[in-house]
Amino acid sequence: MIDVLVALLFLLLMVVCAVAALRVKDLLAAVIIFGAFSFFSAAFFVVQDALDVAFTEAAVGAVITTVFFVCAIRRTTPRVRWIGRRQRGSYYEPLALLLLVPALVVLLQAAADLPPVGDGASAPFTHVAPYYIEQGHEQTGASNLVTAVLADYRGYDTLGELTVIFTAGVACLLVVSGKDGGSPRQGQGKGVRFGVGSPVIDAASRLLVPFMWLFATYVLVHGHESPGGGFQGGVILAASIILLRLVRGGERRSAFTSNHALTLACAGPLLYGGIGVASLLFGGNFLDYGALPLPLDPTEVRVIGTLGIETGVMVGVTGVLVLIFDTLASWDDGTV
Amino acid sequence: MSLIAGGQLQYVLAAALLLVGLYGMLVKTNFVRKLMAMNVMQVGVIVFFVSLAVRTGGTPPIEIEHQAPGTAVAYANPLPHALMLTAIVVSVSTTGVALALLIRIYRRFDTLDEAELLDRLRE
């Protein structure tokens, strides 16, 4: 009972944060409130037993998304205009509210027809879900059933998602490289000024980064037994690189350039697809890791295969996120 | 319309998130704000899926090793978790693309306000 109430409390806080983020006048403040919104949603996912989702949301929503938004706002909105003007609000808002009423009625009607939350006999728990829960550990060797579903049973889906992420990175590059971005104000928007110049922050972040890398590796390798995996590890790795860029200066002053990030972004899906094709060559189905000729137990071979594709996911996610950060943060001095 | 039972309150709040996001996308004139509203909608959908995966008295879907035979542990449903996990990472990449497009719009038209942009497009 108590966890139901806690879940509802966190959901309520999320709604409050969402409304506040949309209403507060200062855009930068809105972004920070939006980060709090992500944090509360991560807490909500923990209460709902969705540890992997919470892990991802905490790393992505509360960290990376906030950094992306701040970069974009710094690039686009002069300080005096952060405070938005209300122009058409007067007649627009009642109309929109009126439109929302039928939507609300339909959604409430649908909610009343759904099974109550926590019903273990409802439709989502039938068909494949009990099979995954009962057979997952034996067949894939992964105690973490989310990893079993993500990387083994639904390997095709995950390959598709990784391709979408890769496409997003390439799309960012294409948006940047177009020629007709002629600005009326050439002097403005030369990229976000990096580096805070404080030796304390510099030293602290440099101290932190090796541990972040260690943690990312642990999250990847231990994703079979505990919450974690390629997506979370990749996001943590990208966060460490972005941290260094924010504190020590942009892409130019880093040994890890945008081109390296692009290479990683390409290598990830390639590794994933390569393992799929390799299992095809050794007589299995596409992404059927059990067919790989390794001198190990069949389950262990599957674990190795899963680890391989999770590594591909991690490398790809790291590359794409750093690439997107570079394109958002530095427009003119980006060479890619 | 049948009444909402206590076990369905979560769905109502997920619907509230969805509607708050929709309202923001309709009403807000600043494109950054619209994008934020779109993300709120997205989280509403994710909350809905995760709510479907909950099992009362269940544990996170990580198998407890060496459990006594016959004591079946009720796990939450891992399938929606796996789907939503990837959805979150995809959403951050698409948000990045949207922000890159916004920066480009700003450099071309010097505004991110919907009304001003429409005025400049007409010029």
Coordinates of C-alpha atoms in Angstrom, one line a residue:
Chain A
M1 CA 0.0 0.0 0.0
I2 CA 2.7 2.4 1.0
D3 CA 4.6 2.0 -2.3
V4 CA 1.5 2.7 -4.2
L5 CA 1.1 6.0 -2.3
V6 CA 4.8 6.9 -2.9
A7 CA 4.4 6.2 -6.6
L8 CA 1.4 8.4 -6.8
L9 CA 3.3 11.1 -4.8
F10 CA 6.2 11.0 -7.3
L11 CA 3.8 11.1 -10.2
L12 CA 2.1 14.2 -8.7
L13 CA 5.5 15.9 -8.3
M14 CA 6.2 15.1 -11.9
V15 CA 3.0 16.8 -13.0
V16 CA 3.7 19.8 -10.9
C17 CA 7.3 20.1 -12.3
A18 CA 5.9 19.7 -15.8
V19 CA 3.4 22.5 -15.3
A20 CA 6.1 24.7 -13.6
A21 CA 8.6 24.1 -16.4
L22 CA 6.1 25.2 -19.0
R23 CA 4.9 28.2 -17.0
V24 CA 8.0 29.7 -15.5
K25 CA 9.2 32.7 -17.6
D26 CA 13.0 32.2 -17.6
L27 CA 13.9 29.5 -20.1
L28 CA 17.0 28.5 -18.2
A29 CA 15.0 28.0 -15.1
A30 CA 12.5 26.0 -17.1
V31 CA 15.3 23.7 -18.2
I32 CA 16.5 23.2 -14.6
I33 CA 12.9 22.4 -13.5
F34 CA 12.7 20.0 -16.4
G35 CA 15.8 18.3 -15.0
A36 CA 14.0 17.9 -11.6
F37 CA 11.1 16.5 -13.5
S38 CA 13.4 13.8 -15.0
F39 CA 14.8 13.1 -11.6
F40 CA 11.3 12.5 -10.1
S41 CA 10.4 10.3 -13.0
A42 CA 13.5 8.2 -12.3
A43 CA 12.4 7.9 -8.6
F44 CA 9.0 6.9 -9.8
F45 CA 10.5 4.1 -11.9
V46 CA 12.4 2.8 -8.9
V47 CA 9.2 2.6 -6.9
Q48 CA 7.7 0.7 -9.8
D49 CA 10.4 -1.9 -9.8
A50 CA 11.7 -0.7 -13.2
L51 CA 15.3 -0.3 -12.1
D52 CA 16.9 -0.4 -15.6
V53 CA 14.5 2.3 -16.8
A54 CA 15.2 4.4 -13.7
F55 CA 18.9 4.1 -14.3
T56 CA 18.6 5.2 -17.9
E57 CA 16.2 8.0 -17.1
A58 CA 18.5 9.4 -14.3
A59 CA 21.6 9.3 -16.6
V60 CA 19.8 10.6 -19.8
G61 CA 17.0 12.8 -18.6
A62 CA 18.6 14.5 -15.6
V63 CA 22.0 14.9 -17.1
I64 CA 22.4 14.7 -20.9
T65 CA 19.0 16.3 -21.9
T66 CA 19.6 19.2 -19.5
V67 CA 23.1 19.8 -21.0
F68 CA 21.7 19.7 -24.5
F69 CA 18.9 22.2 -23.7
V70 CA 21.3 24.6 -21.9
C71 CA 23.7 24.5 -24.9
A72 CA 20.9 25.2 -27.3
I73 CA 19.5 28.1 -25.2
R74 CA 22.9 29.6 -24.9
R75 CA 23.3 29.5 -28.6
T76 CA 20.0 30.9 -29.6
T77 CA 18.5 33.2 -27.0
P78 CA 20.2 36.5 -25.9
R79 CA 20.0 37.0 -22.2
V80 CA 17.6 39.9 -22.4
R81 CA 15.1 37.7 -24.3
W82 CA 15.1 34.7 -22.0
I83 CA 12.0 36.2 -20.5
G84 CA 9.3 35.1 -22.9
R85 CA 6.6 37.5 -24.1
R86 CA 3.0 36.6 -23.9
Q87 CA 1.5 37.7 -27.2
R88 CA -1.2 35.4 -28.4
G89 CA -1.9 33.8 -25.1
S90 CA -5.0 35.8 -24.6
Y91 CA -7.3 34.1 -27.1
Y92 CA -5.2 31.0 -27.8
E93 CA -5.1 29.4 -24.3
P94 CA -8.9 29.1 -23.7
L95 CA -9.3 27.5 -27.1
A96 CA -6.6 25.0 -26.4
L97 CA -8.1 24.2 -23.0
L98 CA -11.4 23.6 -24.7
L99 CA -9.8 21.2 -27.1
L100 CA -8.2 19.3 -24.2
V101 CA -11.6 18.5 -22.6
P102 CA -12.6 15.8 -25.1
A103 CA -9.1 14.3 -25.0
L104 CA -9.4 14.2 -21.2
V105 CA -12.8 12.5 -21.3
V106 CA -11.5 9.9 -23.8
L107 CA -8.4 9.2 -21.7
L108 CA -10.4 8.9 -18.4
Q109 CA -12.8 6.5 -20.1
A110 CA -9.8 4.4 -21.3
A111 CA -8.2 4.5 -17.8
A112 CA -11.4 3.2 -16.3
D113 CA -11.4 0.2 -18.6
L114 CA -7.8 -0.8 -17.9
P115 CA -6.8 -3.4 -15.4
P116 CA -5.8 -2.0 -12.0
V117 CA -2.1 -1.3 -11.6
G118 CA -0.3 -4.3 -10.2
D119 CA -2.7 -6.9 -11.5
G120 CA -0.4 -9.9 -12.3
A121 CA -3.1 -11.6 -14.4
S122 CA -3.7 -8.7 -16.8
A123 CA -3.0 -8.8 -20.6
P124 CA 0.6 -7.6 -20.5
F125 CA 1.5 -10.6 -18.3
T126 CA 0.1 -13.1 -20.7
H127 CA 1.6 -14.5 -24.0
V128 CA 5.4 -14.0 -24.1
A129 CA 6.0 -12.3 -20.8
P130 CA 5.7 -15.4 -18.5
Y131 CA 7.9 -17.3 -21.0
Y132 CA 10.6 -14.6 -20.7
I133 CA 10.3 -14.6 -16.9
E134 CA 10.4 -18.4 -16.5
Q135 CA 12.9 -19.4 -19.2
G136 CA 15.0 -16.2 -19.4
H137 CA 17.7 -17.1 -17.0
E138 CA 18.2 -20.7 -18.2
Q139 CA 18.2 -19.8 -21.9
T140 CA 20.2 -16.7 -22.0
G141 CA 22.3 -16.9 -18.8
A142 CA 21.3 -13.4 -17.7
S143 CA 19.8 -13.0 -14.2
N144 CA 18.7 -9.6 -15.2
L145 CA 15.6 -10.4 -17.3
V146 CA 15.5 -7.0 -18.8
T147 CA 19.0 -7.6 -20.3
A148 CA 17.8 -11.0 -21.5
V149 CA 14.8 -9.5 -23.3
L150 CA 16.7 -6.5 -24.6
A151 CA 19.9 -8.1 -25.9
D152 CA 18.8 -11.6 -26.7
Y153 CA 15.0 -12.3 -27.2
R154 CA 14.4 -8.8 -28.7
G155 CA 17.9 -8.4 -30.3
Y156 CA 16.2 -7.2 -33.6
D157 CA 14.4 -4.4 -31.8
T158 CA 17.5 -3.2 -30.1
L159 CA 19.5 -3.2 -33.3
G160 CA 16.7 -1.1 -34.8
E161 CA 16.8 1.3 -31.9
L162 CA 20.6 1.6 -32.2
T163 CA 20.1 2.4 -35.9
V164 CA 17.7 5.1 -35.0
I165 CA 20.2 6.6 -32.6
F166 CA 22.9 6.4 -35.2
T167 CA 20.6 8.1 -37.7
A168 CA 19.9 10.9 -35.2
G169 CA 23.7 11.5 -34.9
V170 CA 24.2 11.6 -38.7
A171 CA 21.1 13.9 -39.0
C172 CA 22.7 16.3 -36.5
L173 CA 25.8 16.4 -38.7
L174 CA 23.8 17.0 -41.8
V175 CA 21.8 19.9 -40.2
V176 CA 25.1 21.5 -39.3
S177 CA 26.9 21.0 -42.6
G178 CA 24.3 22.7 -44.8
K179 CA 25.4 25.8 -46.6
D180 CA 22.5 28.2 -46.3
G181 CA 22.7 29.0 -42.7
G182 CA 23.5 32.6 -43.4
S183 CA 22.8 34.5 -40.3
P184 CA 21.7 38.2 -40.1
R185 CA 24.0 38.5 -37.2
Q186 CA 27.3 37.0 -38.1
G187 CA 29.1 38.1 -34.9
Q188 CA 26.7 36.1 -32.7
G189 CA 26.6 32.5 -31.7
K190 CA 30.2 31.5 -32.2
G191 CA 29.6 28.5 -30.0
V192 CA 29.2 28.1 -26.3
R193 CA 32.1 29.5 -24.3
F194 CA 33.7 26.6 -22.6
G195 CA 35.9 26.3 -19.6
V196 CA 35.1 27.8 -16.2
G197 CA 38.7 28.6 -15.4
S198 CA 38.5 27.4 -11.9
P199 CA 41.3 25.1 -10.8
V200 CA 39.1 23.5 -8.2
I201 CA 36.4 22.4 -10.6
D202 CA 39.1 21.4 -13.1
A203 CA 40.9 19.1 -10.6
A204 CA 37.7 17.7 -9.2
S205 CA 36.3 16.8 -12.6
R206 CA 39.6 15.2 -13.7
L207 CA 39.6 13.2 -10.5
L208 CA 36.1 12.1 -11.2
V209 CA 36.4 10.9 -14.8
P210 CA 38.5 7.7 -14.3
F211 CA 36.0 6.5 -11.8
M212 CA 33.2 7.3 -14.2
W213 CA 34.9 5.2 -16.8
L214 CA 35.4 2.4 -14.3
F215 CA 31.7 2.6 -13.4
A216 CA 30.6 2.6 -17.0
T217 CA 32.6 -0.6 -17.6
Y218 CA 31.2 -2.2 -14.5
V219 CA 27.7 -1.3 -15.6
L220 CA 28.3 -2.8 -19.0
V221 CA 30.0 -6.0 -17.9
H222 CA 27.7 -6.6 -14.9
G223 CA 24.5 -5.8 -16.8
H224 CA 23.7 -9.5 -16.8
E225 CA 23.4 -9.7 -13.0
S226 CA 22.3 -6.3 -12.0
P227 CA 20.6 -3.2 -13.5
G228 CA 22.6 -1.8 -16.3
G229 CA 23.9 -2.7 -19.7
G230 CA 25.1 -1.1 -22.9
F231 CA 22.7 1.9 -23.0
Q232 CA 23.4 3.0 -19.4
G233 CA 27.2 2.4 -19.7
G234 CA 27.3 4.4 -22.9
V235 CA 25.4 7.3 -21.4
I236 CA 27.7 7.4 -18.4
L237 CA 30.8 7.4 -20.7
A238 CA 29.4 10.1 -22.8
A239 CA 28.6 12.2 -19.7
S240 CA 32.2 11.9 -18.6
I241 CA 33.5 13.2 -21.9
I242 CA 30.9 16.0 -22.0
L243 CA 31.9 16.9 -18.4
L244 CA 35.6 17.3 -19.5
R245 CA 34.5 19.4 -22.5
L246 CA 32.4 21.7 -20.3
V247 CA 35.1 22.2 -17.8
R248 CA 38.3 22.2 -19.7
G249 CA 37.3 23.7 -23.1
G250 CA 35.6 22.5 -26.2
E251 CA 36.3 19.8 -28.7
R252 CA 39.5 21.5 -30.0
R253 CA 41.3 21.2 -26.7
S254 CA 40.3 17.5 -26.2
A255 CA 42.2 14.5 -27.4
F256 CA 38.9 12.9 -28.2
T257 CA 37.7 14.9 -31.2
S258 CA 34.3 14.9 -33.0
N259 CA 35.9 12.7 -35.6
H260 CA 36.7 10.1 -33.0
A261 CA 33.1 10.4 -31.7
L262 CA 31.9 9.8 -35.3
T263 CA 34.1 6.7 -35.6
L264 CA 32.7 5.3 -32.4
A265 CA 29.1 6.1 -33.5
C266 CA 29.8 4.1 -36.7
A267 CA 31.6 1.3 -34.9
G268 CA 28.8 0.5 -32.5
P269 CA 26.1 -0.5 -35.0
L270 CA 28.8 -2.2 -37.1
L271 CA 29.9 -4.4 -34.2
Y272 CA 26.2 -5.2 -33.4
G273 CA 25.4 -6.1 -36.9
G274 CA 28.7 -7.9 -37.4
I275 CA 28.0 -10.3 -34.5
G276 CA 24.6 -10.9 -36.1
V277 CA 26.1 -11.7 -39.4
A278 CA 28.8 -13.8 -37.8
S279 CA 26.2 -16.0 -36.2
L280 CA 24.5 -16.2 -39.6
L281 CA 27.7 -17.4 -41.1
F282 CA 28.2 -20.2 -38.5
G283 CA 24.8 -21.7 -39.4
G284 CA 22.5 -20.0 -36.9
N285 CA 19.9 -17.3 -37.4
F286 CA 20.7 -13.6 -37.6
L287 CA 21.6 -12.5 -34.0
D288 CA 21.4 -16.1 -32.8
Y289 CA 24.6 -16.0 -30.7
G290 CA 24.3 -19.6 -29.6
A291 CA 25.7 -20.6 -33.0
L292 CA 29.1 -18.9 -32.5
P293 CA 31.9 -21.5 -32.4
L294 CA 33.4 -20.9 -29.0
P295 CA 34.7 -23.7 -26.7
L296 CA 32.2 -23.0 -24.0
D297 CA 28.8 -24.0 -22.7
P298 CA 25.9 -23.0 -25.0
T299 CA 24.7 -20.6 -22.3
E300 CA 28.1 -19.1 -21.8
V301 CA 28.4 -18.6 -25.6
R302 CA 25.1 -16.7 -25.4
V303 CA 26.4 -14.6 -22.6
I304 CA 29.5 -13.7 -24.6
G305 CA 27.4 -12.8 -27.6
T306 CA 25.1 -10.7 -25.5
L307 CA 28.1 -8.9 -24.0
G308 CA 29.4 -8.3 -27.5
I309 CA 26.3 -6.6 -28.8
E310 CA 25.9 -4.7 -25.5
T311 CA 29.5 -3.4 -26.1
G312 CA 28.3 -2.3 -29.6
V313 CA 25.4 -0.5 -28.0
M314 CA 27.6 1.2 -25.5
V315 CA 30.2 2.4 -28.1
G316 CA 27.5 3.6 -30.5
V317 CA 25.5 5.5 -27.8
T318 CA 28.7 7.2 -26.5
G319 CA 29.7 8.3 -30.0
V320 CA 26.3 9.6 -30.9
L321 CA 25.7 11.6 -27.7
V322 CA 29.2 13.2 -27.8
L323 CA 28.6 14.0 -31.5
I324 CA 25.3 15.7 -30.8
F325 CA 26.8 17.6 -27.9
D326 CA 29.6 18.9 -30.2
T327 CA 27.2 20.0 -32.9
L328 CA 25.0 21.7 -30.4
A329 CA 27.8 23.4 -28.5
S330 CA 30.0 24.6 -31.3
W331 CA 28.5 25.5 -34.6
D332 CA 31.1 27.6 -36.4
D333 CA 34.3 26.0 -35.2
G334 CA 33.2 22.4 -35.7
T335 CA 35.2 20.8 -38.5
V336 CA 32.9 17.9 -39.1
Chain B
M1 CA -18.5 6.6 -17.8
S2 CA -17.6 4.1 -15.2
L3 CA -15.8 5.5 -12.1
I4 CA -12.0 5.4 -11.8
A5 CA -11.0 2.9 -9.1
G6 CA -8.1 3.4 -6.8
G7 CA -5.8 1.1 -8.8
Q8 CA -6.3 3.2 -11.9
L9 CA -5.2 6.6 -10.4
Q10 CA -1.8 6.1 -11.9
Y11 CA -3.2 6.0 -15.4
V12 CA -5.1 9.2 -14.7
L13 CA -1.8 11.0 -13.7
A14 CA -0.1 9.6 -16.8
A15 CA -2.9 11.0 -18.9
A16 CA -2.5 14.3 -17.0
L17 CA 1.2 14.4 -18.0
L18 CA 0.2 13.6 -21.6
L19 CA -2.3 16.5 -21.6
V20 CA 0.0 18.9 -20.0
G21 CA 2.5 18.2 -22.7
L22 CA -0.1 18.5 -25.4
Y23 CA -1.3 21.8 -24.0
G24 CA 2.2 23.1 -23.9
M25 CA 2.8 22.2 -27.5
L26 CA -0.4 23.9 -28.6
V27 CA -0.1 27.1 -26.6
K28 CA 3.6 27.9 -26.1
T29 CA 5.1 30.1 -28.8
N30 CA 8.7 29.5 -28.0
F31 CA 10.0 26.5 -29.8
V32 CA 12.3 25.4 -27.0
R33 CA 9.3 25.4 -24.7
K34 CA 7.3 23.4 -27.3
L35 CA 10.1 20.8 -27.4
M36 CA 10.1 20.6 -23.6
A37 CA 6.4 20.0 -23.8
M38 CA 6.9 17.2 -26.3
N39 CA 9.4 15.5 -23.9
V40 CA 6.8 15.7 -21.2
M41 CA 4.3 13.9 -23.4
Q42 CA 6.9 11.3 -24.1
V43 CA 7.5 10.7 -20.4
G44 CA 3.7 10.4 -20.0
V45 CA 3.8 7.4 -22.5
I46 CA 6.7 5.8 -20.7
V47 CA 5.0 6.1 -17.3
F48 CA 2.0 4.4 -18.8
F49 CA 4.0 1.5 -20.1
V50 CA 5.9 1.1 -16.9
S51 CA 2.6 1.1 -14.9
L52 CA 1.4 -1.8 -17.0
A53 CA 4.5 -3.8 -16.0
V54 CA 4.0 -3.5 -12.2
R55 CA 2.9 -6.6 -10.2
T56 CA 1.6 -6.1 -6.7
G57 CA 4.1 -7.7 -4.2
G58 CA 6.5 -8.3 -7.1
T59 CA 10.2 -7.6 -7.2
P60 CA 12.4 -6.0 -9.9
P61 CA 12.9 -8.5 -12.8
I62 CA 16.3 -9.7 -11.7
E63 CA 16.3 -13.4 -10.9
I64 CA 17.1 -14.2 -7.3
E65 CA 19.7 -17.1 -7.4
H66 CA 19.5 -20.1 -5.1
Q67 CA 16.0 -19.6 -4.1
A68 CA 14.3 -22.5 -2.5
P69 CA 12.3 -24.6 -5.0
G70 CA 8.6 -24.1 -4.9
T71 CA 8.8 -20.5 -3.7
A72 CA 7.9 -18.8 -6.9
V73 CA 8.9 -15.1 -6.8
A74 CA 6.7 -12.7 -8.7
Y75 CA 8.7 -10.5 -11.0
A76 CA 7.6 -7.4 -12.7
N77 CA 7.2 -7.7 -16.4
P78 CA 10.6 -7.2 -18.1
L79 CA 9.3 -6.6 -21.6
P80 CA 7.9 -3.1 -21.2
H81 CA 11.0 -2.2 -19.2
A82 CA 13.3 -3.2 -22.1
L83 CA 11.2 -1.3 -24.6
M84 CA 11.0 1.9 -22.5
L85 CA 14.7 1.8 -21.8
T86 CA 15.5 2.1 -25.4
A87 CA 12.8 4.6 -25.9
I88 CA 14.4 7.0 -23.4
V89 CA 17.8 6.9 -25.2
V90 CA 16.1 7.3 -28.6
S91 CA 14.2 10.3 -27.2
V92 CA 17.4 12.1 -26.1
S93 CA 18.9 11.6 -29.6
T94 CA 15.8 13.0 -31.3
T95 CA 15.7 15.9 -28.9
G96 CA 19.3 16.6 -29.9
V97 CA 18.3 16.6 -33.6
A98 CA 15.4 19.0 -32.8
L99 CA 17.7 21.3 -30.9
A100 CA 20.2 21.4 -33.8
L101 CA 17.3 22.3 -36.2
L102 CA 16.3 25.1 -33.7
I103 CA 19.8 26.5 -33.7
R104 CA 19.7 26.5 -37.5
I105 CA 16.3 28.2 -37.6
Y106 CA 17.6 30.8 -35.2
R107 CA 20.7 31.5 -37.3
R108 CA 18.5 31.9 -40.4
F109 CA 15.6 33.9 -39.0
D110 CA 17.0 35.3 -35.8
T111 CA 14.1 34.2 -33.7
L112 CA 12.6 31.2 -32.0
D113 CA 9.2 32.7 -31.5
E114 CA 6.4 31.1 -33.5
A115 CA 4.6 34.3 -34.3
E116 CA 7.8 36.2 -35.2
L117 CA 9.0 33.4 -37.4
L118 CA 5.7 33.3 -39.3
D119 CA 6.0 37.0 -39.9
R120 CA 9.5 36.7 -41.2
L121 CA 8.5 33.8 -43.5
R122 CA 5.9 36.0 -45.0
E123 CA 8.3 38.8 -45.7

